[in-house]
Coordinates of C-alpha atoms and ligand atoms in Angstrom, one line a residue:
X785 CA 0.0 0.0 0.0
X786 CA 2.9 2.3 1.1
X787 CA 4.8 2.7 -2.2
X788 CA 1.5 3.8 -4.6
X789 CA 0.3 6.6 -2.2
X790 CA 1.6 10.0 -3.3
X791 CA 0.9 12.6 -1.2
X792 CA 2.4 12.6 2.2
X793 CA 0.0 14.3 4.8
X794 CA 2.7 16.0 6.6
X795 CA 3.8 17.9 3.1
X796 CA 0.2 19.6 4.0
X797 CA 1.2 21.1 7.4
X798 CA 2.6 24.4 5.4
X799 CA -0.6 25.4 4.9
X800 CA -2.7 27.8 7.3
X801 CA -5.6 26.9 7.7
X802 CA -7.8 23.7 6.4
X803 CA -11.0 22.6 5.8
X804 CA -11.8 18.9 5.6
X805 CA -15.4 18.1 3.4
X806 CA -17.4 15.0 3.8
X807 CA -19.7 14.5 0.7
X808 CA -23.3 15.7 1.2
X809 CA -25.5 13.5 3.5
X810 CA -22.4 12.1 4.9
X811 CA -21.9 8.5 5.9
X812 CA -20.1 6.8 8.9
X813 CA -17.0 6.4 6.5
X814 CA -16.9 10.0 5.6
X815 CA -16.6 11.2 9.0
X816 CA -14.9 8.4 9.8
X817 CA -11.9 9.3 7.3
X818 CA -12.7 13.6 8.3
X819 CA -12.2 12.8 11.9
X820 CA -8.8 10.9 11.4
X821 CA -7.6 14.0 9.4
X822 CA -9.0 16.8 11.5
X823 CA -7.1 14.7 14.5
X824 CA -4.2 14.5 12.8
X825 CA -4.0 18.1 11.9
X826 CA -4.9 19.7 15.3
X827 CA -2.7 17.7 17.0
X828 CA 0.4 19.1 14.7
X829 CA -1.1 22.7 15.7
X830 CA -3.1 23.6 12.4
X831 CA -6.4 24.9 12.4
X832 CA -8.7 22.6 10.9
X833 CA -12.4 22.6 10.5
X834 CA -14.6 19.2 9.8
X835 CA -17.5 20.4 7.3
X836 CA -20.0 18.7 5.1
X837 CA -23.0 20.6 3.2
X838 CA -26.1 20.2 1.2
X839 CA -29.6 20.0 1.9
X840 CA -29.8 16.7 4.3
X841 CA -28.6 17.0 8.0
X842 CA -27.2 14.0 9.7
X843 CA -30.3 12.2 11.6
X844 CA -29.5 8.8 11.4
X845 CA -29.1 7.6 15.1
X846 CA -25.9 5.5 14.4
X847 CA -24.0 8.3 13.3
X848 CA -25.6 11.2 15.8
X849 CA -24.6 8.3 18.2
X850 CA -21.0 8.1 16.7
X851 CA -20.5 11.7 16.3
X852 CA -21.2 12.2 20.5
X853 CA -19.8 9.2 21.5
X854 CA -16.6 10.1 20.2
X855 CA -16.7 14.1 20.0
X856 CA -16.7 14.7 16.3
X857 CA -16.6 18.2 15.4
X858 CA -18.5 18.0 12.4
X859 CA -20.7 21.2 11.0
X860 CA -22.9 22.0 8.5
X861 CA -22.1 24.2 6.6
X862 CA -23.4 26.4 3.4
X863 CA -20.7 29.0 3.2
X864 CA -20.1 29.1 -0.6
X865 CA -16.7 29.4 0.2
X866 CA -14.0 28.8 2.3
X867 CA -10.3 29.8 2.4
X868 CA -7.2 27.5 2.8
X869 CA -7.0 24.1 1.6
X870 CA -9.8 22.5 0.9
X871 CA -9.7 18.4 1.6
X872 CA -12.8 16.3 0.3
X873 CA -12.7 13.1 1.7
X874 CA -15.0 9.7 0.4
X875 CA -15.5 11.9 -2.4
X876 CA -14.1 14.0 -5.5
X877 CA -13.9 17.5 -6.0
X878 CA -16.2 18.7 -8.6
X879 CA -18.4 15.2 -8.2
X880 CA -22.4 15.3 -8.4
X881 CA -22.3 13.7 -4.3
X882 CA -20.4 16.7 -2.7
X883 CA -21.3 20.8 -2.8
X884 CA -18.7 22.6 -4.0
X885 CA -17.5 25.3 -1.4
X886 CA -15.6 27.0 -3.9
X887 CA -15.4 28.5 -7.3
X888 CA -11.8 27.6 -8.0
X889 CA -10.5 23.8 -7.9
X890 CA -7.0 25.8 -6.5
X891 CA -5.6 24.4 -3.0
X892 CA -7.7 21.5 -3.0
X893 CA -7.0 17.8 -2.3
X894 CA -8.8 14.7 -2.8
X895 CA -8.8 11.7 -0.3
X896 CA -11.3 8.8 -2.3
X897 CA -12.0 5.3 -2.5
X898 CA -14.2 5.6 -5.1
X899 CA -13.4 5.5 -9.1
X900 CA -12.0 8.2 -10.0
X901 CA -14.2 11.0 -12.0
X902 CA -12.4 13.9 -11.2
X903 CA -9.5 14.3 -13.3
X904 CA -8.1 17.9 -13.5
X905 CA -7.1 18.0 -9.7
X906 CA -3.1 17.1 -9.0
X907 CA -3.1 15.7 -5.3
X908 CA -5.7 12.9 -5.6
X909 CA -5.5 9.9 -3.8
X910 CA -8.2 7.9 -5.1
X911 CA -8.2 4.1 -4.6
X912 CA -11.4 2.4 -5.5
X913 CA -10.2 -1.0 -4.5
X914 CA -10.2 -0.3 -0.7
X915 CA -13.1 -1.1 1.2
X916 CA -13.2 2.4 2.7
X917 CA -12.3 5.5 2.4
X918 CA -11.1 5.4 6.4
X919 CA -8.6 2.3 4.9
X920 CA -6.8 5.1 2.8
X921 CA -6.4 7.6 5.9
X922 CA -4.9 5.4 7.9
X923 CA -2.5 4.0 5.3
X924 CA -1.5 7.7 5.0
X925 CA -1.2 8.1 9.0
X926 CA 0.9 4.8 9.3
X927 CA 3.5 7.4 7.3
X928 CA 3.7 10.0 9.5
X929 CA 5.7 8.8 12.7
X930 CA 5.1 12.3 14.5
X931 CA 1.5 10.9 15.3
X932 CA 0.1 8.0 17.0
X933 CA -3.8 7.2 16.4
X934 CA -5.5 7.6 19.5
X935 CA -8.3 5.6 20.4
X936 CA -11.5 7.4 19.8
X937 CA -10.3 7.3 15.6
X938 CA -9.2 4.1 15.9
X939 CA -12.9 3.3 16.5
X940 CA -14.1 6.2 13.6
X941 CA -11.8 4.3 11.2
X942 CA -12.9 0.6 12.5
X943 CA -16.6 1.7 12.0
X944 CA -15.9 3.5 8.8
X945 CA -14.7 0.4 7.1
X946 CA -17.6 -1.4 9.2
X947 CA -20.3 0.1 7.9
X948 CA -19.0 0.7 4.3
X949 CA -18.3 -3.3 3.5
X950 CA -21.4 -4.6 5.3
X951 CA -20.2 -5.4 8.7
X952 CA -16.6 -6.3 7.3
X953 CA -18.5 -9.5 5.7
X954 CA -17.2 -8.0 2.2
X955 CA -13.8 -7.2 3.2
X956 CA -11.0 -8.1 0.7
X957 CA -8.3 -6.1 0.2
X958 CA -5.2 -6.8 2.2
X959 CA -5.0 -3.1 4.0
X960 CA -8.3 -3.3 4.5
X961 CA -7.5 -6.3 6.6
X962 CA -4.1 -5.2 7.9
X963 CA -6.2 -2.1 9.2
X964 CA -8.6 -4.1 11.3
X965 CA -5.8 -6.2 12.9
X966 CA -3.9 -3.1 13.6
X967 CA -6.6 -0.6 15.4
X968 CA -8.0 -1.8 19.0
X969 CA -11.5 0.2 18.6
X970 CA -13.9 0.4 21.7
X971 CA -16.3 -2.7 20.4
X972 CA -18.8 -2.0 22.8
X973 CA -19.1 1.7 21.3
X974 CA -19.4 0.1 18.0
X975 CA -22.0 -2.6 18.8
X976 CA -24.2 -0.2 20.3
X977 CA -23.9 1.7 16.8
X978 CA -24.4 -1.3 15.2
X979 CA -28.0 -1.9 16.9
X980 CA -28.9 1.8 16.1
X981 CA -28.1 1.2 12.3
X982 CA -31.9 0.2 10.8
X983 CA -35.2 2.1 11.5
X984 CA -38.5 0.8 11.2
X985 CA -38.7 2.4 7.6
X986 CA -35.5 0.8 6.6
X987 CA -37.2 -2.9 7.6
X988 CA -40.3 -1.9 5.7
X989 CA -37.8 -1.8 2.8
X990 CA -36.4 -4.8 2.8
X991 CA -39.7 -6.5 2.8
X992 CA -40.9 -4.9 0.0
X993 CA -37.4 -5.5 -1.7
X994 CA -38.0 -9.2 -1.2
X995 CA -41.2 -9.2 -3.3
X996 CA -39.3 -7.2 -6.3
X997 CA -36.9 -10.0 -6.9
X998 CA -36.1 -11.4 -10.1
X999 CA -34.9 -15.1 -10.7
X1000 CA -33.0 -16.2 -13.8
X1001 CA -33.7 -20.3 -14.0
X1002 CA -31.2 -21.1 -16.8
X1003 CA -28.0 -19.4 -14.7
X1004 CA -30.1 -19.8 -11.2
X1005 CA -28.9 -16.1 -10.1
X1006 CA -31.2 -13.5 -8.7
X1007 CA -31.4 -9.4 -8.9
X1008 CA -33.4 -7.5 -6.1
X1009 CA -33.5 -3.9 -6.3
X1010 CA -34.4 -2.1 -3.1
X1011 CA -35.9 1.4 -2.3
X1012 CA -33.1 3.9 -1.5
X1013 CA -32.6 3.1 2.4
X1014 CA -29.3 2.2 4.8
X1015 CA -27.0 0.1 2.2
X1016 CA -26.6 -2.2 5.3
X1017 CA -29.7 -3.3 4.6
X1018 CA -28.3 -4.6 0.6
X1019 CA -26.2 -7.0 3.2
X1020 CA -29.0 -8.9 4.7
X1021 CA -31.5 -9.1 1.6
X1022 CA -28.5 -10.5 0.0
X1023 CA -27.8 -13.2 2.8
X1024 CA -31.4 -13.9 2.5
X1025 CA -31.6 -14.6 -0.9
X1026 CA -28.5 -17.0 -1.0
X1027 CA -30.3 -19.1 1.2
X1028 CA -32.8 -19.9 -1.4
X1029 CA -32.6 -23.0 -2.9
X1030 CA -32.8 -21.9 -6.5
X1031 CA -30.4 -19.4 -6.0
X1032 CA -26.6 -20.0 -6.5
X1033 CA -25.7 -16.1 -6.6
X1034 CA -27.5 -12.8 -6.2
X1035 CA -26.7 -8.9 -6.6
X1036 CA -28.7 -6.8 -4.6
X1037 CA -28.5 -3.2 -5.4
X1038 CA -30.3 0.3 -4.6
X1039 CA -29.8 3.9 -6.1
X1040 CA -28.0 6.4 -3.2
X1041 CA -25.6 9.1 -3.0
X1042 CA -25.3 9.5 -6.9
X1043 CA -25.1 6.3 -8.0
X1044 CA -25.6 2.5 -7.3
X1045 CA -24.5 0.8 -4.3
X1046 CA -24.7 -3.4 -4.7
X1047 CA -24.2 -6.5 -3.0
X1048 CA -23.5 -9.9 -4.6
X1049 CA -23.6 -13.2 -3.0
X1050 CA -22.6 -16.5 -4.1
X1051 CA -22.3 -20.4 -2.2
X1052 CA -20.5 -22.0 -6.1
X1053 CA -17.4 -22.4 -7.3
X1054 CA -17.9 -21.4 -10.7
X1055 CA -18.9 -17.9 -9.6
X1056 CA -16.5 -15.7 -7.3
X1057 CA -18.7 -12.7 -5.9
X1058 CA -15.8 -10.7 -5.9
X1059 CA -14.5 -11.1 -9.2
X1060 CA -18.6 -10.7 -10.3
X1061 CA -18.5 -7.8 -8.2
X1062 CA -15.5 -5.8 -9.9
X1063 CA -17.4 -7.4 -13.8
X1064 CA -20.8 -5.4 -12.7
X1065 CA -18.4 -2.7 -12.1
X1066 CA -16.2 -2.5 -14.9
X1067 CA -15.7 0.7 -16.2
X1068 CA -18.1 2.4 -14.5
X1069 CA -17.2 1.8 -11.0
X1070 CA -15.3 -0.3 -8.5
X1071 CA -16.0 -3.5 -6.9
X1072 CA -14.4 -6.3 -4.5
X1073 CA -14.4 -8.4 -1.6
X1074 CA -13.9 -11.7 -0.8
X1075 CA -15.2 -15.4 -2.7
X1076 CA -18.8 -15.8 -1.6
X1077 CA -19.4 -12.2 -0.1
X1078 CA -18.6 -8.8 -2.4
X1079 CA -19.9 -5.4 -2.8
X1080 CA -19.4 -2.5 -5.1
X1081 CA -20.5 1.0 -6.1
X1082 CA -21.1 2.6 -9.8
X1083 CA -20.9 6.2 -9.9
X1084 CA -24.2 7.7 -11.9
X1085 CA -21.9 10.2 -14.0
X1086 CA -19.8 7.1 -15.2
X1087 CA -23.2 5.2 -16.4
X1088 CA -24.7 8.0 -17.7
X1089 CA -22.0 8.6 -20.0
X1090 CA -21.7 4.7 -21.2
X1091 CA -25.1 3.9 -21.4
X1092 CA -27.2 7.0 -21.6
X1093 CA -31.0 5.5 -22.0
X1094 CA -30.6 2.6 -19.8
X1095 CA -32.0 2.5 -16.0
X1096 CA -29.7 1.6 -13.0
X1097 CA -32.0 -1.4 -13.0
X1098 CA -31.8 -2.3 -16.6
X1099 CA -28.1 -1.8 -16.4
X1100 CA -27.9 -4.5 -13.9
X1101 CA -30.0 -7.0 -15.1
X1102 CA -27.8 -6.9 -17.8
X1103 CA -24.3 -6.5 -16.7
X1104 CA -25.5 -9.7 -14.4
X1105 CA -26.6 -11.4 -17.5
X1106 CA -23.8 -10.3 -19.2
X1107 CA -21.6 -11.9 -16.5
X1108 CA -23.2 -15.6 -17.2
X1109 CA -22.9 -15.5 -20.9
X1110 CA -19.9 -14.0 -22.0
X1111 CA -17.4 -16.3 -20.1
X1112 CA -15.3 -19.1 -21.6
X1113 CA -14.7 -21.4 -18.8
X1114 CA -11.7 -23.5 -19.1
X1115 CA -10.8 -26.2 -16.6
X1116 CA -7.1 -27.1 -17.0
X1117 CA -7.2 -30.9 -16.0
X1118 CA -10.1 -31.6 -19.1
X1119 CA -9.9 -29.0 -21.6
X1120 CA -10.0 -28.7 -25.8
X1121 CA -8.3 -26.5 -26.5
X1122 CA -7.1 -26.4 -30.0
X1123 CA -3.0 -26.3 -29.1
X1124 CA -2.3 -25.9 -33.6
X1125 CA -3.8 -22.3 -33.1
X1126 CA -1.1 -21.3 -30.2
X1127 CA 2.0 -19.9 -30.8
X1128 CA 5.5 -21.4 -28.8
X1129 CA 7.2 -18.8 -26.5
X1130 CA 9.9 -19.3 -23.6
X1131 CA 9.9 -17.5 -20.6
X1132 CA 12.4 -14.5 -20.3
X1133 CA 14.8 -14.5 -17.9
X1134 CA 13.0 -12.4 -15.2
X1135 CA 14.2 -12.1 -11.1
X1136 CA 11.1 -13.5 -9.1
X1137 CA 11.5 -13.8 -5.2
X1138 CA 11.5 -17.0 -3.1
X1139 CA 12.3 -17.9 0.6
X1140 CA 12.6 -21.6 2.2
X1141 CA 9.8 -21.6 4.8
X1142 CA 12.3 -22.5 7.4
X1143 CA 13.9 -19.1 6.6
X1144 CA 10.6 -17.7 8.2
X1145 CA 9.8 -19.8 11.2
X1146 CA 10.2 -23.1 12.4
X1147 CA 9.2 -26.5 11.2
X1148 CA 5.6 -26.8 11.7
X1149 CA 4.7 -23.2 12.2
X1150 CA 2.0 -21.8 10.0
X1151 CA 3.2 -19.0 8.1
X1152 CA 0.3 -16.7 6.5
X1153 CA 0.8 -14.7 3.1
X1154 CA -1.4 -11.5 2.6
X1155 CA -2.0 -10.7 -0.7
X1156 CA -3.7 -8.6 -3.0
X1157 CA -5.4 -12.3 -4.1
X1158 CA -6.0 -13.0 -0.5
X1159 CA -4.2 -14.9 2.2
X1160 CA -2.2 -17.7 1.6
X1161 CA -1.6 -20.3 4.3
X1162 CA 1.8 -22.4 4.2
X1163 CA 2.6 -24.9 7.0
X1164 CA 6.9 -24.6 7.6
X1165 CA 8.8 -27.3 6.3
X1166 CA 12.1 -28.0 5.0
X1167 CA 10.3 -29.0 1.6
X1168 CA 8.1 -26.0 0.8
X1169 CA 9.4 -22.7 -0.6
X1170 CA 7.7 -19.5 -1.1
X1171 CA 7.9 -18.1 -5.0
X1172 CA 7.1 -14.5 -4.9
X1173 CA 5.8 -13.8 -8.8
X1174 CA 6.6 -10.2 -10.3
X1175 CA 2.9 -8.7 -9.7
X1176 CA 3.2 -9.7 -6.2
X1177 CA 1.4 -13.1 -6.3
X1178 CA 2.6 -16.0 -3.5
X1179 CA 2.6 -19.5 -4.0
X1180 CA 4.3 -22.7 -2.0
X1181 CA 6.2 -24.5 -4.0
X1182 CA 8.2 -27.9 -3.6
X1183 CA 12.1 -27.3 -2.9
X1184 CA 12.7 -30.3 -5.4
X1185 CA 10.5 -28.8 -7.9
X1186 CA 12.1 -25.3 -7.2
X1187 CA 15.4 -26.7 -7.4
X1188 CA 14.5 -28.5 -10.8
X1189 CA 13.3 -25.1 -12.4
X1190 CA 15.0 -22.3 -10.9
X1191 CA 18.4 -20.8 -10.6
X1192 CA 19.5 -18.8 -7.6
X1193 CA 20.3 -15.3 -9.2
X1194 CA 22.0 -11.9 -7.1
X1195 CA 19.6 -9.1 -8.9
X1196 CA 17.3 -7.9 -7.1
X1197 CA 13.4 -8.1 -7.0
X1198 CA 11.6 -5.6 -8.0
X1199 CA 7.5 -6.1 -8.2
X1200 CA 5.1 -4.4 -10.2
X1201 CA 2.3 -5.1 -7.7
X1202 CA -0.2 -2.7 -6.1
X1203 CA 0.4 -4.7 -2.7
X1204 CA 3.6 -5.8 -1.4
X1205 CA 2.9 -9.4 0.4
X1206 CA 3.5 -9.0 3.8
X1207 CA 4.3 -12.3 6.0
X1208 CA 2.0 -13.1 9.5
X1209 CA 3.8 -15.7 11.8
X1210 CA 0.6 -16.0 14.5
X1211 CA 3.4 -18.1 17.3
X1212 CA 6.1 -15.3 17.3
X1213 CA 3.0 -12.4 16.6
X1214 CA 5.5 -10.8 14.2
X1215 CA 4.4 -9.3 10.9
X1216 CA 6.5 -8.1 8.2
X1217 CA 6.9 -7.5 4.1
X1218 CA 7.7 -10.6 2.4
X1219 CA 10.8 -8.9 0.7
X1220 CA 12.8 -8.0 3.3
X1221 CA 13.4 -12.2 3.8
X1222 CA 13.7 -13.1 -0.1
X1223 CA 15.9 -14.0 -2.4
X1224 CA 16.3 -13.8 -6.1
X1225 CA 15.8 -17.0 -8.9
X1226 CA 15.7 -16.9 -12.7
X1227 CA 13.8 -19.8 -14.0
X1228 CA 15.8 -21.7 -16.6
X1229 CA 15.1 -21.0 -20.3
X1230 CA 13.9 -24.4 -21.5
X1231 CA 10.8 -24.0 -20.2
X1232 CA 8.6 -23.1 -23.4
X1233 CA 4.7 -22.5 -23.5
X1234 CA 2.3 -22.2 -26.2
X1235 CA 0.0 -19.0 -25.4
X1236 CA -2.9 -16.9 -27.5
X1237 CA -4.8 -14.4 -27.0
X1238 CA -8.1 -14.3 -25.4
X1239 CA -10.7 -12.9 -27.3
X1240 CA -13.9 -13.2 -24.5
X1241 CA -13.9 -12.6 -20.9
X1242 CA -12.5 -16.2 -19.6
X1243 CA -12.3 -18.3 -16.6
X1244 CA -9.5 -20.9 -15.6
X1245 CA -9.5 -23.4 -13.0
X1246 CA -6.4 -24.6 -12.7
X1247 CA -4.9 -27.1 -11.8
X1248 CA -3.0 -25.9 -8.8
X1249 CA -6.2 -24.4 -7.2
X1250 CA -8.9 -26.7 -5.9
X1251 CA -11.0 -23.7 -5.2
X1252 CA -11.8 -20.6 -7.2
X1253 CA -10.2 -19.6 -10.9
X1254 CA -8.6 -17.2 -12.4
X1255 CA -10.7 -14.3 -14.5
X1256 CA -8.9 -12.7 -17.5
X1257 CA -10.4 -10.1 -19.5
X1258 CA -10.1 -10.1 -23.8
X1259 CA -6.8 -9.7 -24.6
X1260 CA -4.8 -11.3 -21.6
X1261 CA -3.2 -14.5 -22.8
X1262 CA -4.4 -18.0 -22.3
X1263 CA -1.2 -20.3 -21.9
X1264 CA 0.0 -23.8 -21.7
X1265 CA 2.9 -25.7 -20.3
X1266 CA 4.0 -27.4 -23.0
X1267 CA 5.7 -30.4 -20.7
X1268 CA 2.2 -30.3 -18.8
X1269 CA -0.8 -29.7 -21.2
X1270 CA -2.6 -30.1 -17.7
X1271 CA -1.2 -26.6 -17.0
X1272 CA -3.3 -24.3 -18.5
X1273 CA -3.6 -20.6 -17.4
X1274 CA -3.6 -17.1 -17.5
X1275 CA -1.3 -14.1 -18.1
X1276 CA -2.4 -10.5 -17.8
X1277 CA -1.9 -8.9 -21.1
X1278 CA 0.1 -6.1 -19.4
X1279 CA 3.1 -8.3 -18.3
X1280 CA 3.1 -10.9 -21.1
X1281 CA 5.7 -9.6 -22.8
X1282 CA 7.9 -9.3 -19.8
X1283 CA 7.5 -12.6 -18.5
X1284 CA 7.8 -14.1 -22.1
X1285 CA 9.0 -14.1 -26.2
X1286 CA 8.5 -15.6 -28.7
X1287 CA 11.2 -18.6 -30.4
Ligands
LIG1605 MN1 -16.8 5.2 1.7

């Protein structure tokens, strides 16, 4: 997370005075990811204020709860303009979801976890693949060692992330997860704001949601769309609906805060809900979590310019639809695929990482791998390494099969990965990036593939996985071992060329 966030909070202290903006009708993350800043600012000396505007004042009893509980400074405000930098946070400058309190876009910042819309302001931090928007904050505070979190933001940020991933069921992102481990929040504060979350009205919603659904028989999915209400309430239609016996996977969506917020649900293998989640939300939005539990969010402006005519609902139904028709699914053990249309390449000779297990703990241990992907749990043993690919994927790996394939090389490793693994050894409770124990290996050049390009959206299960696949979009490369035509899978189109060429 470190190495791809920009702007350092503390290159911000020069200016003189702040104001930090929720998006209108402001929800637990906002404030959640407000509050952290305001903190962090006041307790460095520099006058900050905690704002939000529009038409809606904050009534709903979780957050007046949260707000008192931990004395959050938050006004409203309608001053069409304020002086000194301006800070939105869970939302962008310029956006339909947020008043603008100034004329100018000068002197402002933008602290976001949604897809970015905004494009013509400099210092943006926008990552949509974060749960929340109070995930980003805190990665920013862990780089400021002048400040330590204290503990009524710790709680902010814990229900910030909380309430924006339906009660952490759709959690997937490693920082969202080294966050969680990292913060000790007051939990009894937090499940009394849990039980003040859904009114009456908000029920009455969800029943009426339940007689709106719509059930595909050929693909057994579902689609509910629900009245606009508290998106927590998208968490337990969902869990509903997965329960019913014709149903293998649902999305479960409403229209809020300038755009669509969904959940999606799914108990088979052939469907990942978070790899359906970020489909639903290609190009238009972001969306992620874990196998059976995911979530997501498509900003208005983005649909509105793809698909002008169509209705949030109709776009649904048919990115859903979409989702079961378009796929080629390949599974690696029993495939057909026609190898006289592939072309041969060898692998370059690229630096990937490893480390013997035993370099990490002792025999027996269990060592666990965070990664973008998800964890990875390896039991210690003098026969299992760790390969560390380029884009920061982990794998175990037999030393005799290691030793067979791979060179040890000096260069160093270098990742082009949004997340750097980081290793969690639960006996010694230490935690630390996978790099800083591995070593360099070149895999020998003999290994040659037979690889072509993907022309559909396509699914491999291969044969090194016994759950889940792997998703590639048109144009990432479909490959084959050509010493194992059992090991079929996929290559992002991006790094193809680095990992490979032709002969
Ligand atoms: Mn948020």
């Amino acid at each position: 997370m470190k190495d791809q966030i920009k702007l350092k909070l503390s290159t911000l202290l020069n200016n003189s005075s702040i104001v930090i903006q929720c998006h209108d009708t402001p929800d637990a993350d906002a404030i959640a990811a407000g509050f952290a800043l305001y903190d962090y600012f006041c307790s460095l000396g520099k006058p900050a204020r905690l704002v939000y505007s529009g038409k809606n004042t904050i009534d709903k009893p979780n957050l007046l709860l949260m707000i008192a509980a931990l004395s959050i400074p938050i006004e409203q405000t309608e001053h069409p303009h304020v002086d000194g930098l301006l800070i939105t946070v869970d939302c962008q400058f310029g956006a339909g979801n947020v008043s603008r309190l100034r004329e100018d876009a000068e002197n402002v910042v933008i602290i976001d976890h949604h897809r970015q819309e905004i494009f013509d302001i400099p210092r943006s931090e926008v990552h949509p693949k974060l749960g929340s928007c109070a995930t980003l904050v805190w990665a920013m505070l862990q780089e400021e060692s002048t400040y330590s979190i204290p503990q009524q933001v710790q709680t902010a940020l814990y229900y910030g992330l909380f309430t924006d991933t339906n009660s952490l069921a759709e959690v997937g992102h490693p920082s969202d997860k080294d966050m969680l481990e990292s913060l000790t929040p007051d939990l009894s504060l937090i499940n009394r704001m849990k039980n003040a979350n859904i009114t009456l009205a908000d029920m009455e919603t969800a029943g009426l949601a339940l007689l709106r659904t719509s059930h595909n028989a050929a693909f057994n999915y579902s689609v509910t769309a629900v009245k606009p209400c508290d998106p927590n309430i998208l968490g337990f239609v969902s869990d509903l609906a997965i329960q019913v016996d014709a149903v293998s996977s649902c999305v479960v969506f409403n229209t809020i805060n300038q755009g669509i917020k969904f959940s999606v649900r799914s108990c088979i293998q052939d469907v990942m809900a978070n790899e359906m989640a970020a489909f639903i939300a290609a190009d238009v939005g972001s969306g992620g979590g874990h196998v059976s539990k995911a979530g997501g969010f498509i900003a208005e402006s983005a649909l509105r310019l793809r698909e002008p005519t169509l209705s949030a609902e109709a776009f649904l139904l048919k990115r859903v639809h979409q989702y079961f028709t378009d796929f080629d699914i390949i599974n690696s053990r029993n495939h057909t695929l026609d190898t006289t249309a592939m072309s041969r390449y060898q692998k370059r000779p690229v630096t990937l990482g490893y480390v013997p297990t035993l370099d990490l703990t002792e025999s027996g241990n269990e060592i666990r791998v965070r990664t973008l992907e998800g964890d990875v749990d390896i039991l210690a043993s003098d026969s299992v390494y760790v390969m560390i690919g380029i884009q920061g994927e982990v794998y175990p790996i037999e030393r005799a099969v290691f030793e067979a394939s791979y060179d040890p090389a000096d260069a160093p490793i270098s990742l082009l990965a949004e997340y750097t693994p980081r290793v969690y050894l639960r006996a010694s409770e230490q935690n630390f990036e996978i790099l800083e124990r591995a070593k360099g290996c070149v895999a020998r050049s003999h290994v040659s593939v037979l690889a072509t390009l993907t022309d559909k959206p396509t699914k491999v299960f291969t044969k090194w996985h016994d759950v889940g696949y792997f998703a590639g979009q048109p144009g990432d490369y479909l490959v084959l071992k050509e010493s194992d035509p059992n090991d079929v899978y996929l290559v992002k189109s991006e790094i193809f060329a680095q990992l490979y060429e032709p002969c």
